[in-house]
Coordinates of N, CA and C in Angstrom, one line a residue:
M1355 N 48.6 -77.9 8.8 CA 48.0 -76.8 8.0 C 46.5 -77.0 7.8
I1356 N 46.1 -78.2 7.5 CA 44.6 -78.4 7.3 C 43.8 -78.1 8.6
I1357 N 44.3 -78.7 9.7 CA 43.6 -78.5 10.9 C 43.6 -77.0 11.3
R1358 N 44.7 -76.4 11.2 CA 44.9 -74.9 11.4 C 43.9 -74.1 10.6
D1359 N 43.9 -74.4 9.3 CA 43.0 -73.7 8.4 C 41.5 -73.9 8.7
M1360 N 41.2 -75.1 9.1 CA 39.8 -75.4 9.5 C 39.4 -74.6 10.8
M1361 N 40.3 -74.6 11.8 CA 40.0 -73.9 13.0 C 40.0 -72.4 12.9
F1362 N 41.0 -71.9 12.3 CA 41.2 -70.4 12.3 C 40.8 -69.7 11.1
K1363 N 40.7 -70.3 10.0 CA 40.3 -69.6 8.7 C 39.0 -70.0 8.2
G1364 N 38.3 -71.0 8.8 CA 37.0 -71.4 8.3 C 37.0 -72.2 7.0
Q1365 N 38.2 -72.7 6.6 CA 38.3 -73.4 5.4 C 37.8 -74.8 5.6
N1366 N 37.0 -75.3 4.6 CA 36.5 -76.7 4.8 C 36.2 -77.5 3.5
T1367 N 36.8 -77.0 2.4 CA 36.7 -77.8 1.2 C 38.1 -78.0 0.6
Y1368 N 38.2 -79.0 -0.3 CA 39.5 -79.3 -0.9 C 40.0 -78.1 -1.6
G1369 N 39.2 -77.4 -2.3 CA 39.6 -76.2 -3.0 C 40.1 -75.1 -2.1
D1370 N 39.4 -75.0 -0.9 CA 39.9 -74.0 0.1 C 41.3 -74.3 0.5
F1371 N 41.6 -75.6 0.8 CA 42.9 -76.0 1.2 C 43.9 -75.8 0.1
L1372 N 43.5 -76.2 -1.1 CA 44.4 -76.2 -2.3 C 44.9 -74.7 -2.6
H1373 N 43.9 -73.8 -2.4 CA 44.2 -72.4 -2.8 C 44.4 -71.5 -1.6
G1374 N 44.8 -72.2 -0.4 CA 45.0 -71.5 0.8 C 46.3 -70.7 1.0
G1375 N 47.1 -70.7 0.0 CA 48.4 -70.0 0.1 C 49.6 -70.8 0.5
E1376 N 49.4 -72.1 0.8 CA 50.5 -72.9 1.2 C 51.3 -73.5 0.0
G1377 N 50.6 -73.7 -1.1 CA 51.2 -74.3 -2.3 C 51.3 -75.8 -2.1
I1378 N 50.4 -76.4 -1.5 CA 50.5 -77.9 -1.3 C 50.1 -78.6 -2.6
A1379 N 50.8 -79.6 -2.9 CA 50.5 -80.4 -4.1 C 49.2 -81.2 -3.9
T1380 N 48.5 -81.4 -5.0 CA 47.2 -82.1 -4.9 C 47.3 -83.5 -4.4
N1381 N 48.3 -84.2 -4.7 CA 48.5 -85.6 -4.2 C 48.8 -85.6 -2.7
I1382 N 49.5 -84.6 -2.3 CA 49.9 -84.5 -0.8 C 48.6 -84.1 -0.1
L1383 N 47.9 -83.2 -0.6 CA 46.6 -82.7 0.1 C 45.7 -83.9 0.2
A1384 N 45.4 -84.6 -0.9 CA 44.5 -85.7 -0.9 C 45.0 -86.8 0.2
D1385 N 46.3 -87.0 0.2 CA 46.8 -88.0 1.2 C 46.6 -87.5 2.6
R1386 N 46.8 -86.2 2.9 CA 46.7 -85.7 4.2 C 45.2 -85.7 4.7
L1387 N 44.3 -85.4 3.8 CA 42.9 -85.4 4.1 C 42.5 -86.8 4.4
A1388 N 42.9 -87.8 3.7 CA 42.6 -89.2 3.9 C 43.2 -89.7 5.2
T1389 N 44.4 -89.3 5.5 CA 45.0 -89.7 6.8 C 44.3 -89.1 8.0
L1390 N 43.9 -87.8 7.9 CA 43.2 -87.2 9.0 C 41.8 -87.8 9.2
E1391 N 41.2 -88.2 8.1 CA 39.9 -88.9 8.2 C 40.0 -90.2 8.8
C1392 N 41.0 -91.0 8.4 CA 41.3 -92.3 9.0 C 41.6 -92.2 10.5
A1393 N 42.2 -91.1 10.9 CA 42.5 -90.9 12.3 C 41.3 -90.4 13.1
N1394 N 40.2 -90.1 12.4 CA 39.0 -89.6 13.0 C 39.2 -88.2 13.6
I1395 N 40.0 -87.4 12.9 CA 40.2 -86.0 13.3 C 39.3 -85.1 12.4
I1396 N 39.1 -85.5 11.2 CA 38.1 -84.8 10.4 C 37.1 -85.8 9.8
S1397 N 36.0 -85.3 9.4 CA 35.0 -86.2 8.7 C 34.6 -85.5 7.4
R1398 N 34.1 -86.3 6.5 CA 33.6 -85.9 5.2 C 32.1 -85.8 5.2
Q1399 N 31.5 -84.8 4.6 CA 30.1 -84.7 4.6 C 29.7 -84.1 3.2
K1400 N 28.5 -84.3 2.8 CA 28.0 -83.7 1.5 C 28.0 -82.2 1.7
H1401 N 28.4 -81.5 0.7 CA 28.4 -80.1 0.7 C 26.9 -79.6 0.5
P1402 N 26.4 -78.7 1.3 CA 25.0 -78.3 1.1 C 24.7 -77.5 -0.1
E1403 N 25.7 -77.0 -0.8 CA 25.5 -76.1 -2.0 C 26.0 -76.7 -3.3
S1404 N 26.7 -77.8 -3.2 CA 27.3 -78.4 -4.4 C 27.5 -79.9 -4.3
R1405 N 27.0 -80.6 -5.3 CA 27.2 -82.0 -5.3 C 28.6 -82.4 -5.6
A1406 N 29.3 -81.5 -6.3 CA 30.7 -81.8 -6.7 C 31.7 -81.6 -5.5
K1407 N 31.3 -80.9 -4.5 CA 32.2 -80.6 -3.4 C 32.0 -81.5 -2.2
I1408 N 33.0 -81.7 -1.4 CA 32.9 -82.4 -0.1 C 33.2 -81.4 1.0
L1409 N 32.5 -81.4 2.0 CA 32.7 -80.6 3.1 C 33.4 -81.3 4.2
Y1410 N 34.5 -80.8 4.6 CA 35.3 -81.4 5.7 C 35.0 -80.7 7.0
K1411 N 34.8 -81.4 8.1 CA 34.6 -80.8 9.4 C 35.5 -81.5 10.4
L1412 N 35.8 -80.8 11.4 CA 36.6 -81.3 12.5 C 35.6 -82.2 13.4
T1413 N 36.1 -83.3 13.8 CA 35.4 -84.2 14.7 C 35.6 -83.7 16.1
P1414 N 34.9 -84.2 17.1 CA 35.3 -83.8 18.5 C 36.7 -84.1 18.8
K1415 N 37.3 -85.2 18.3 CA 38.7 -85.5 18.5 C 39.6 -84.4 17.9
G1416 N 39.2 -83.9 16.7 CA 40.0 -82.8 16.0 C 39.8 -81.5 16.8
I1417 N 38.6 -81.2 17.2 CA 38.4 -80.0 18.0 C 39.2 -80.0 19.3
D1418 N 39.4 -81.1 19.9 CA 40.2 -81.2 21.1 C 41.7 -80.9 20.9
L1419 N 42.1 -80.6 19.6 CA 43.4 -80.2 19.4 C 43.6 -78.7 19.5
I1420 N 42.5 -78.0 19.8 CA 42.6 -76.5 20.0 C 43.7 -76.1 20.9
P1421 N 43.7 -76.6 22.2 CA 44.8 -76.1 23.1 C 46.2 -76.4 22.5
V1422 N 46.4 -77.5 21.8 CA 47.7 -77.8 21.2 C 48.1 -76.7 20.2
L1423 N 47.2 -76.4 19.3 CA 47.5 -75.4 18.3 C 47.7 -74.0 18.9
V1424 N 46.9 -73.7 19.9 CA 47.0 -72.4 20.5 C 48.5 -72.3 21.1
E1425 N 48.9 -73.4 21.8 CA 50.3 -73.3 22.3 C 51.3 -73.3 21.2
M1426 N 51.1 -74.0 20.1 CA 52.1 -73.9 19.0 C 52.2 -72.5 18.4
I1427 N 51.1 -71.9 18.3 CA 51.1 -70.5 17.8 C 51.8 -69.6 18.7
G1428 N 51.6 -69.7 20.0 CA 52.3 -68.9 21.0 C 53.8 -69.2 21.0
W1429 N 54.2 -70.4 20.9 CA 55.6 -70.8 20.8 C 56.2 -70.2 19.5
S1430 N 55.5 -70.3 18.4 CA 56.1 -69.9 17.1 C 56.3 -68.4 17.2
E1431 N 55.3 -67.6 17.7 CA 55.3 -66.2 17.8 C 56.5 -65.7 18.6
K1432 N 56.8 -66.5 19.7 CA 57.9 -66.2 20.6 C 59.3 -66.3 20.0
Y1433 N 59.4 -67.3 19.1 CA 60.8 -67.6 18.6 C 61.0 -67.3 17.1
H1434 N 60.0 -67.0 16.4 CA 60.1 -66.8 14.9 C 59.4 -65.6 14.5
K1435 N 59.8 -65.1 13.4 CA 59.1 -64.0 12.7 C 57.8 -64.6 12.1
V1436 N 56.6 -64.2 12.5 CA 55.4 -64.8 12.0 C 54.5 -63.8 11.4
H1437 N 53.4 -64.3 10.8 CA 52.4 -63.4 10.2 C 51.8 -62.5 11.3
P1438 N 51.4 -61.3 10.9 CA 50.8 -60.4 11.8 C 49.6 -60.9 12.5
Q1439 N 48.8 -61.8 11.9 CA 47.6 -62.4 12.5 C 48.1 -63.3 13.7
A1440 N 49.2 -64.0 13.5 CA 49.7 -64.8 14.6 C 50.2 -64.0 15.8
V1441 N 50.8 -62.8 15.5 CA 51.2 -61.9 16.6 C 50.0 -61.4 17.3
A1442 N 48.9 -61.0 16.6 CA 47.7 -60.6 17.2 C 47.0 -61.7 18.1
F1443 N 47.1 -62.9 17.5 CA 46.5 -64.1 18.2 C 47.3 -64.3 19.5
A1444 N 48.6 -64.2 19.4 CA 49.4 -64.5 20.6 C 49.2 -63.4 21.7
K1445 N 48.9 -62.2 21.3 CA 48.6 -61.1 22.3 C 47.2 -61.4 22.9
Q1446 N 46.3 -61.9 22.2 CA 45.0 -62.3 22.8 C 45.2 -63.4 23.7
M1447 N 46.1 -64.4 23.4 CA 46.4 -65.5 24.2 C 47.0 -65.1 25.5
E1448 N 47.9 -64.1 25.5 CA 48.5 -63.6 26.7 C 47.5 -63.0 27.7
K1449 N 46.5 -62.3 27.1 CA 45.5 -61.6 27.9 C 44.5 -62.6 28.6
N1450 N 44.1 -63.6 27.8 CA 43.0 -64.5 28.3 C 43.1 -65.8 27.5
K1451 N 44.1 -66.7 27.8 CA 44.2 -67.9 27.1 C 43.0 -68.8 27.2
S1452 N 42.5 -69.0 28.4 CA 41.3 -69.9 28.6 C 40.1 -69.3 27.9
G1453 N 39.9 -68.0 27.9 CA 38.7 -67.4 27.2 C 38.9 -67.6 25.7
L1454 N 40.1 -67.5 25.2 CA 40.3 -67.7 23.8 C 40.0 -69.1 23.4
I1455 N 40.5 -70.0 24.2 CA 40.3 -71.5 23.9 C 38.8 -71.8 23.9
E1456 N 38.1 -71.2 24.9 CA 36.7 -71.5 25.0 C 35.9 -70.9 23.8
S1457 N 36.3 -69.7 23.3 CA 35.6 -69.1 22.2 C 35.9 -70.0 20.9
L1458 N 37.1 -70.5 20.8 CA 37.4 -71.4 19.7 C 36.5 -72.7 19.7
Y1459 N 36.4 -73.3 20.9 CA 35.6 -74.4 21.0 C 34.1 -74.1 20.6
K1460 N 33.6 -73.0 21.0 CA 32.2 -72.6 20.7 C 32.1 -72.4 19.2
S1461 N 33.0 -71.8 18.6 CA 32.9 -71.5 17.2 C 33.0 -72.7 16.3
L1462 N 33.5 -73.8 16.8 CA 33.6 -75.1 16.0 C 32.6 -76.1 16.3
Q1463 N 31.7 -75.9 17.3 CA 30.7 -76.9 17.6 C 29.4 -76.5 17.0

């Protein structure tokens, strides 16, 4: 959820993830962020607008998960009832998967 929201929704603070609609508990969120940071998938940075906030960013290792998430979204859309945004994303993927992946890489670097 965290990686997905960072890639596709532009969320990058604890508050963004907490209020992102998933209903994740604060202790679980804190644990997941710490785990992703330890795995070098995300990094913590000072927030440019607030001393109280931490800005989370995908590392190159995290960005390299783009093809995996793209495939997971396509699989999910094929077999499950999904959010209309996922349906639209899957249609884009069918038309030009490599172009879609390339645009995602560019948007995150």
